[in-house]
């Protein structure tokens, strides 16, 4: 019933994932040698045992620096199943009413919030108040104001706030960023990001304004926003946007079906992006410079990411994104490791400010200035 899963299955991800499992250790071998790691392990409780939470839990079995040790769920049957599958002790199991008590649990370092978007704000703030590091799924919240409140709450509590931007650790993506930084594409002129899939079940939370915060933009369009920033290496300064809605029953007021948006960057580069819940086969990034280009397609699916540049095919290893992400998060939390592309709350607030601006541009039909700092 989960349409994102259906989409990913359509592009062949599930079958491939089986083949990728043995490769999951690639990043471990490069970032933290699997066999010899004897440092501190990030002990994580997952909140929201749904489709993506399940994927993260599976992937974490291959982690060397992070370990799933607890759950927070509203569904007792799932808790039982996860306890037996992952050896989670009763004392590390919570529900949405009592998880503030996690503050008294010395065996959990961080909580990974993988619930519907509209719940992240309150849940992350409660996690921070309980003195635990917070990891939030994307979008970190449903607008920039909420996002900033989350950042402030985590700062006040002295805990880290990270966001599940798994592409920030993906090898082919990082190679394109390296090439751009090295000037191999020359002056960047243009970025194109196409992100979408056809959503199914009209009753799911992704089509509920209160729980989703919007529509396709919050769920999948955010990849084009975030990607336009890490691919160009610039922050957008203006946006124009146009919405198209073909099904007003399924996509109610405040739930966007398709939005096309355009960014301008300080250098004069421009971007043209598409976010949709009404078309398949859209998972493509294209970066154009005056000396070369890069194309990633698929660009943000679970893998394998594929790509080429003017120099030929990208051959960096295939990884299990969530395994790498969680090992890297351990390094960021415990060792203040700095990722190539930030994954913290401030980074997420930038995406939320841009989303706010896109919605404003749709509403007003005008070019909207973006101020990220
Ligand atoms: P699911 O609907 O599959 O799972 C969400 C889970 O949240 C539920 O199973 C439930 O778990 C819990 N939950 C708590 N309150 C509610 C509620 N009111 N309605 C529905 N569920 C509730 O969603 P996904 O796992 O696909 O998405 C969760 C988050 O992860 C979203 O923010 C999404 O954007 C993000 N995501 C990120 C991806 C990525 O690649 N980074 C990919 C897919 C999703 P329980 O029964 O245990 O309480």
Coordinates of C-alpha atoms and ligand atoms in Angstrom, one line a residue:
X1 CA 0.0 0.0 0.0
X2 CA 3.0 2.3 0.4
X3 CA 3.3 4.2 -2.8
X4 CA 6.9 5.2 -2.3
X5 CA 7.7 1.5 -1.9
X6 CA 5.7 0.7 -4.9
X7 CA 7.6 3.3 -6.9
X8 CA 11.0 2.1 -5.7
X9 CA 9.9 -1.5 -6.5
X10 CA 8.9 -0.4 -10.0
X11 CA 12.4 0.9 -10.6
X12 CA 13.8 -2.4 -9.5
X13 CA 15.1 -1.5 -6.1
X14 CA 13.9 -4.4 -4.0
X15 CA 15.5 -7.0 -6.2
X16 CA 18.7 -5.1 -6.3
X17 CA 18.7 -4.5 -2.6
X18 CA 19.1 -8.2 -2.1
X19 CA 22.3 -8.1 -4.2
X20 CA 23.5 -5.0 -2.4
X21 CA 23.4 -6.5 1.1
X22 CA 26.9 -8.0 0.8
X23 CA 28.2 -4.6 -0.5
X24 CA 26.8 -2.8 2.5
X25 CA 30.2 -2.9 4.2
X26 CA 31.9 -0.9 1.5
X27 CA 31.7 2.4 3.3
X28 CA 32.5 0.7 6.5
X29 CA 35.7 -0.5 4.9
X30 CA 36.5 3.0 3.9
X31 CA 35.3 5.0 6.8
X32 CA 35.7 2.7 9.7
X33 CA 37.3 -0.6 9.3
X34 CA 34.7 -3.2 10.1
X35 CA 36.9 -5.7 11.8
X36 CA 39.0 -3.4 13.8
X37 CA 36.5 -0.7 15.0
X38 CA 36.6 -0.6 18.8
X39 CA 35.3 2.9 19.3
X40 CA 32.1 4.1 20.8
X41 CA 28.9 2.6 19.2
X42 CA 25.9 4.9 18.7
X43 CA 23.0 3.2 20.4
X44 CA 19.8 4.1 18.6
X45 CA 16.1 3.8 19.3
X46 CA 13.8 4.0 16.2
X47 CA 10.5 5.8 16.6
X48 CA 7.9 4.8 14.1
X49 CA 8.2 1.2 12.9
X50 CA 6.7 1.7 9.4
X51 CA 8.1 1.1 6.0
X52 CA 11.2 3.3 6.1
X53 CA 11.9 2.5 9.8
X54 CA 11.9 -1.2 8.8
X55 CA 14.4 -0.4 6.0
X56 CA 16.7 1.5 8.4
X57 CA 16.5 -1.3 11.0
X58 CA 17.5 -3.9 8.4
X59 CA 20.4 -1.7 7.1
X60 CA 21.6 -1.1 10.6
X61 CA 22.4 -4.7 11.0
X62 CA 25.4 -4.1 8.8
X63 CA 26.6 -1.1 10.7
X64 CA 29.8 -1.1 12.7
X65 CA 29.5 2.2 14.6
X66 CA 25.7 2.3 15.2
X67 CA 23.3 -0.3 16.7
X68 CA 19.6 -0.5 17.0
X69 CA 18.8 -1.0 20.7
X70 CA 15.3 0.4 21.2
X71 CA 11.9 1.2 19.7
X72 CA 9.2 3.7 20.2
X73 CA 5.9 2.7 18.6
X74 CA 2.1 2.9 18.9
X75 CA 1.7 -0.7 17.7
X76 CA 2.5 -3.3 20.4
X77 CA 2.5 -6.2 17.9
X78 CA 5.3 -4.5 15.9
X79 CA 7.2 -3.9 19.1
X80 CA 7.0 -7.7 19.9
X81 CA 8.2 -8.6 16.4
X82 CA 11.1 -6.2 16.5
X83 CA 12.1 -7.3 20.0
X84 CA 12.5 -10.9 18.8
X85 CA 14.0 -10.0 15.5
X86 CA 16.6 -7.5 16.8
X87 CA 17.0 -8.7 20.4
X88 CA 15.6 -5.5 21.9
X89 CA 15.1 -5.7 25.7
X90 CA 11.7 -4.7 27.2
X91 CA 13.3 -1.8 29.1
X92 CA 14.2 -0.2 25.7
X93 CA 10.6 -0.3 24.4
X94 CA 8.4 2.8 24.6
X95 CA 5.2 4.2 23.2
X96 CA 4.3 7.8 22.2
X97 CA 2.9 8.5 25.6
X98 CA 5.8 7.4 27.7
X99 CA 8.9 7.9 25.6
X100 CA 9.9 11.0 27.7
X101 CA 11.1 8.4 30.2
X102 CA 13.9 7.6 27.9
X103 CA 15.8 10.3 29.8
X104 CA 16.3 7.7 32.5
X105 CA 17.7 5.1 30.1
X106 CA 21.5 5.2 30.0
X107 CA 21.5 2.5 27.3
X108 CA 20.1 4.8 24.5
X109 CA 22.2 7.6 22.9
X110 CA 19.9 8.8 20.1
X111 CA 16.3 8.5 18.8
X112 CA 15.7 8.3 15.1
X113 CA 12.2 9.8 14.4
X114 CA 10.7 8.0 11.3
X115 CA 7.1 9.0 11.7
X116 CA 4.9 11.1 9.4
X117 CA 6.4 14.6 8.7
X118 CA 3.8 16.6 10.7
X119 CA 4.8 14.8 13.9
X120 CA 8.6 15.3 13.7
X121 CA 8.6 18.7 15.3
X122 CA 7.0 17.8 18.6
X123 CA 8.6 14.4 18.8
X124 CA 12.2 15.7 18.2
X125 CA 11.7 18.4 20.8
X126 CA 10.6 15.8 23.3
X127 CA 13.6 13.7 22.4
X128 CA 15.9 16.7 23.0
X129 CA 14.2 17.5 26.3
X130 CA 14.9 13.9 27.3
X131 CA 18.6 14.6 26.7
X132 CA 19.0 12.3 23.7
X133 CA 20.5 13.1 20.3
X134 CA 17.8 13.4 17.7
X135 CA 17.8 12.1 14.2
X136 CA 14.8 13.2 12.1
X137 CA 13.7 11.9 8.8
X138 CA 13.2 14.4 6.0
X139 CA 11.4 16.7 5.7
X140 CA 12.6 17.7 9.2
X141 CA 9.3 19.4 9.8
X142 CA 6.6 21.1 7.7
X143 CA 7.9 24.7 7.7
X144 CA 11.0 26.7 8.5
X145 CA 9.6 28.1 11.8
X146 CA 9.0 24.7 13.2
X147 CA 12.4 23.6 11.9
X148 CA 14.1 26.5 13.7
X149 CA 12.3 25.6 16.9
X150 CA 13.7 22.1 16.7
X151 CA 17.2 23.4 16.1
X152 CA 16.8 25.7 19.1
X153 CA 15.5 23.0 21.3
X154 CA 18.3 20.7 20.5
X155 CA 20.9 23.4 21.1
X156 CA 19.3 24.3 24.4
X157 CA 19.4 20.7 25.5
X158 CA 23.0 20.2 24.3
X159 CA 22.1 17.4 22.0
X160 CA 22.8 17.0 18.3
X161 CA 20.1 17.2 15.6
X162 CA 20.8 15.3 12.4
X163 CA 18.5 14.6 9.4
X164 CA 18.3 11.5 7.3
X165 CA 19.9 13.0 4.2
X166 CA 21.3 9.7 3.0
X167 CA 22.4 11.0 -0.4
X168 CA 25.0 13.1 1.3
X169 CA 27.1 9.9 1.8
X170 CA 26.4 8.3 -1.6
X171 CA 29.7 7.7 -3.5
X172 CA 28.6 8.7 -7.0
X173 CA 27.0 11.8 -5.7
X174 CA 30.1 12.6 -3.7
X175 CA 32.2 12.1 -6.9
X176 CA 30.1 14.6 -8.8
X177 CA 30.6 17.1 -5.9
X178 CA 34.3 16.4 -5.9
X179 CA 34.5 17.0 -9.6
X180 CA 32.6 20.2 -9.4
X181 CA 34.7 21.5 -6.5
X182 CA 37.8 20.6 -8.6
X183 CA 36.5 22.8 -11.4
X184 CA 36.1 19.8 -13.8
X185 CA 32.7 21.0 -15.0
X186 CA 33.9 24.6 -15.4
X187 CA 31.5 27.4 -14.5
X188 CA 28.2 25.8 -13.4
X189 CA 25.4 27.1 -15.6
X190 CA 22.3 24.9 -15.0
X191 CA 20.8 22.2 -12.8
X192 CA 17.8 20.1 -13.5
X193 CA 16.1 17.9 -10.8
X194 CA 13.2 15.7 -11.6
X195 CA 11.7 13.9 -8.7
X196 CA 8.4 12.0 -8.5
X197 CA 6.3 8.9 -8.5
X198 CA 2.6 8.1 -8.9
X199 CA 1.1 7.8 -5.4
X200 CA -1.4 5.1 -4.6
X201 CA -3.8 4.8 -1.6
X202 CA -5.7 8.1 -1.3
X203 CA -6.2 7.5 2.5
X204 CA -2.5 7.4 3.4
X205 CA -0.9 10.1 5.6
X206 CA 1.2 11.4 2.7
X207 CA -2.0 12.9 1.3
X208 CA -3.2 14.3 4.6
X209 CA -2.2 17.9 5.0
X210 CA -1.9 17.8 8.7
X211 CA 0.4 14.8 8.8
X212 CA 2.3 15.4 5.6
X213 CA 2.6 19.2 5.8
X214 CA 1.9 19.4 2.0
X215 CA 2.2 16.9 -0.8
X216 CA 4.8 15.7 -3.2
X217 CA 7.1 18.7 -2.4
X218 CA 7.5 17.6 1.2
X219 CA 8.1 14.0 0.3
X220 CA 10.0 13.8 -2.9
X221 CA 10.4 17.4 -4.3
X222 CA 12.7 18.0 -1.3
X223 CA 15.3 15.8 -3.1
X224 CA 15.4 18.2 -6.0
X225 CA 15.7 21.2 -3.6
X226 CA 18.4 19.7 -1.6
X227 CA 20.1 18.2 -4.7
X228 CA 20.1 21.6 -6.5
X229 CA 22.1 22.9 -3.5
X230 CA 24.7 20.2 -3.2
X231 CA 25.1 19.7 -7.0
X232 CA 25.7 23.4 -7.8
X233 CA 27.4 24.2 -4.5
X234 CA 25.3 27.4 -4.2
X235 CA 22.3 28.6 -2.3
X236 CA 19.3 29.8 -4.4
X237 CA 18.4 33.5 -4.1
X238 CA 15.1 33.5 -5.8
X239 CA 12.4 31.0 -6.9
X240 CA 9.4 31.0 -9.3
X241 CA 7.0 28.1 -9.2
X242 CA 3.8 26.8 -10.9
X243 CA 1.4 24.2 -9.6
X244 CA -0.7 21.8 -11.7
X245 CA -3.5 19.7 -10.1
X246 CA -5.4 17.2 -12.1
X247 CA -7.1 15.4 -9.2
X248 CA -8.7 17.7 -6.7
X249 CA -10.3 14.8 -4.8
X250 CA -7.1 12.9 -4.1
X251 CA -4.9 16.1 -3.7
X252 CA -7.0 18.3 -1.4
X253 CA -6.3 21.9 -0.5
X254 CA -2.7 22.2 0.7
X255 CA -1.6 18.9 -0.7
X256 CA 0.4 19.5 -3.9
X257 CA 0.3 17.1 -6.8
X258 CA 2.8 18.6 -9.2
X259 CA 4.9 21.7 -8.9
X260 CA 7.5 22.9 -11.3
X261 CA 10.0 25.4 -9.8
X262 CA 13.0 27.4 -10.9
X263 CA 15.9 28.8 -8.9
X264 CA 18.4 31.5 -9.5
X265 CA 21.8 31.4 -7.8
X266 CA 24.3 34.2 -7.0
X267 CA 26.7 33.1 -9.8
X268 CA 23.9 33.5 -12.4
X269 CA 23.4 29.7 -12.7
X270 CA 19.7 28.6 -12.8
X271 CA 17.8 25.4 -11.9
X272 CA 14.6 23.9 -13.2
X273 CA 12.9 21.3 -11.1
X274 CA 9.8 19.1 -11.1
X275 CA 8.2 17.6 -8.0
X276 CA 5.2 15.3 -8.6
X277 CA 3.0 12.5 -7.1
X278 CA 1.5 11.9 -10.6
X279 CA 4.2 10.6 -12.8
X280 CA 6.7 7.8 -12.7
X281 CA 10.2 7.4 -14.1
X282 CA 11.3 10.7 -12.5
X283 CA 14.5 10.3 -10.5
X284 CA 17.1 12.3 -12.4
X285 CA 19.7 15.0 -11.7
X286 CA 21.6 16.9 -14.5
X287 CA 24.3 19.4 -13.8
X288 CA 25.7 21.5 -16.7
X289 CA 28.9 23.6 -16.7
X290 CA 30.8 25.3 -19.4
X291 CA 33.4 22.6 -19.5
X292 CA 31.3 19.5 -18.8
X293 CA 28.3 17.8 -17.3
X294 CA 27.1 15.2 -14.8
X295 CA 23.9 13.1 -15.0
X296 CA 22.7 10.9 -12.2
X297 CA 19.8 8.6 -13.0
X298 CA 18.5 7.2 -10.7
X299 CA 19.7 10.1 -8.5
X300 CA 18.0 9.6 -5.1
X301 CA 16.4 6.2 -5.1
X302 CA 17.7 3.5 -2.7
X303 CA 20.1 2.4 -5.3
X304 CA 22.0 1.6 -7.2
X305 CA 22.6 5.2 -8.2
X306 CA 23.9 5.4 -11.7
X307 CA 25.6 8.2 -13.5
X308 CA 27.9 9.6 -16.1
X309 CA 29.8 12.7 -16.8
X310 CA 31.5 14.2 -19.9
X311 CA 34.4 12.0 -18.9
X312 CA 32.4 8.7 -18.9
X313 CA 30.5 6.4 -16.6
X314 CA 30.7 6.9 -12.8
X315 CA 32.1 3.7 -11.3
X316 CA 32.1 4.4 -7.6
X317 CA 30.8 1.5 -5.4
X318 CA 27.2 0.7 -4.7
X319 CA 26.3 1.1 -1.0
X320 CA 23.4 0.6 1.3
X321 CA 22.6 4.2 2.0
X322 CA 21.1 3.7 5.4
X323 CA 24.0 1.6 6.7
X324 CA 26.6 4.2 5.6
X325 CA 24.4 7.1 6.9
X326 CA 24.1 5.6 10.4
X327 CA 27.8 4.8 10.7
X328 CA 28.6 8.3 9.6
X329 CA 26.1 9.7 12.0
X330 CA 28.0 8.0 14.9
X331 CA 31.2 9.8 13.8
X332 CA 29.4 13.1 13.6
X333 CA 27.7 12.7 17.0
X334 CA 30.7 11.3 18.9
X335 CA 33.7 12.7 17.0
X336 CA 32.3 15.9 15.5
X337 CA 33.2 14.6 12.1
X338 CA 32.2 17.0 9.4
X339 CA 30.5 15.5 6.4
X340 CA 31.2 16.9 2.8
X341 CA 27.6 18.1 2.7
X342 CA 26.0 19.0 6.1
X343 CA 23.3 16.8 7.6
X344 CA 22.4 18.9 10.6
X345 CA 19.2 20.7 11.6
X346 CA 20.5 24.0 10.1
X347 CA 20.9 22.4 6.7
X348 CA 17.3 21.1 7.0
X349 CA 16.0 24.5 7.9
X350 CA 17.4 25.9 4.7
X351 CA 15.4 23.3 2.7
X352 CA 12.3 24.2 4.7
X353 CA 12.8 27.9 4.0
X354 CA 13.0 27.1 0.3
X355 CA 9.9 25.0 0.5
X356 CA 8.1 27.9 2.3
X357 CA 9.3 30.2 -0.6
X358 CA 8.1 27.7 -3.3
X359 CA 4.6 27.5 -1.8
X360 CA 4.6 31.3 -1.6
X361 CA 5.6 31.6 -5.2
X362 CA 2.9 29.1 -6.2
X363 CA 0.3 31.1 -4.2
X364 CA 1.3 34.6 -5.4
X365 CA 2.5 33.7 -9.0
X366 CA 5.4 36.0 -8.3
X367 CA 9.2 35.6 -8.1
X368 CA 10.0 35.2 -4.4
X369 CA 13.4 36.1 -2.9
X370 CA 15.0 33.5 -0.7
X371 CA 17.1 34.5 2.3
X372 CA 18.8 31.5 3.9
X373 CA 20.9 33.3 6.5
Ligands
LIG1 P1 4.9 4.7 7.1 O1 3.5 5.1 7.0 O2 5.3 3.5 6.4 O3 5.4 4.6 8.6 C1 5.2 5.6 9.6 C2 5.1 5.0 10.9 O4 5.0 6.1 11.9 C3 3.9 4.2 11.2 O5 4.1 2.8 10.8 C4 3.7 4.3 12.7 O6 4.6 3.4 13.3 C5 4.2 5.7 13.0 N1 3.1 6.6 13.2 C6 2.9 7.4 14.3 N2 1.9 8.1 14.3 C7 1.3 7.9 13.1 C8 0.1 8.4 12.4 N3 -0.7 9.3 13.0 N4 -0.1 8.0 11.1 C9 0.7 7.1 10.5 N5 1.8 6.5 11.1 C10 2.1 7.0 12.4 O7 5.8 6.0 6.6 P2 7.3 5.9 6.0 O8 8.1 5.0 6.9 O9 7.3 5.7 4.6 O10 7.8 7.5 6.3 C11 8.1 7.9 7.6 C12 9.0 9.1 7.5 O11 10.2 8.7 6.8 C13 8.5 10.3 6.7 O12 8.9 11.5 7.2 C14 9.1 10.1 5.3 O13 9.3 11.3 4.6 C15 10.5 9.5 5.7 N6 11.0 8.7 4.6 C16 12.3 8.9 4.2 C17 12.9 8.1 3.2 C18 14.3 8.3 2.9 O14 14.7 7.8 1.9 N7 15.1 9.1 3.6 C19 12.1 7.1 2.5 C20 10.8 7.0 3.0 C21 10.3 7.7 4.0 P3 4.1 2.6 14.7 O15 3.0 1.7 14.3 O16 5.4 1.9 15.1 O17 3.7 3.7 15.7

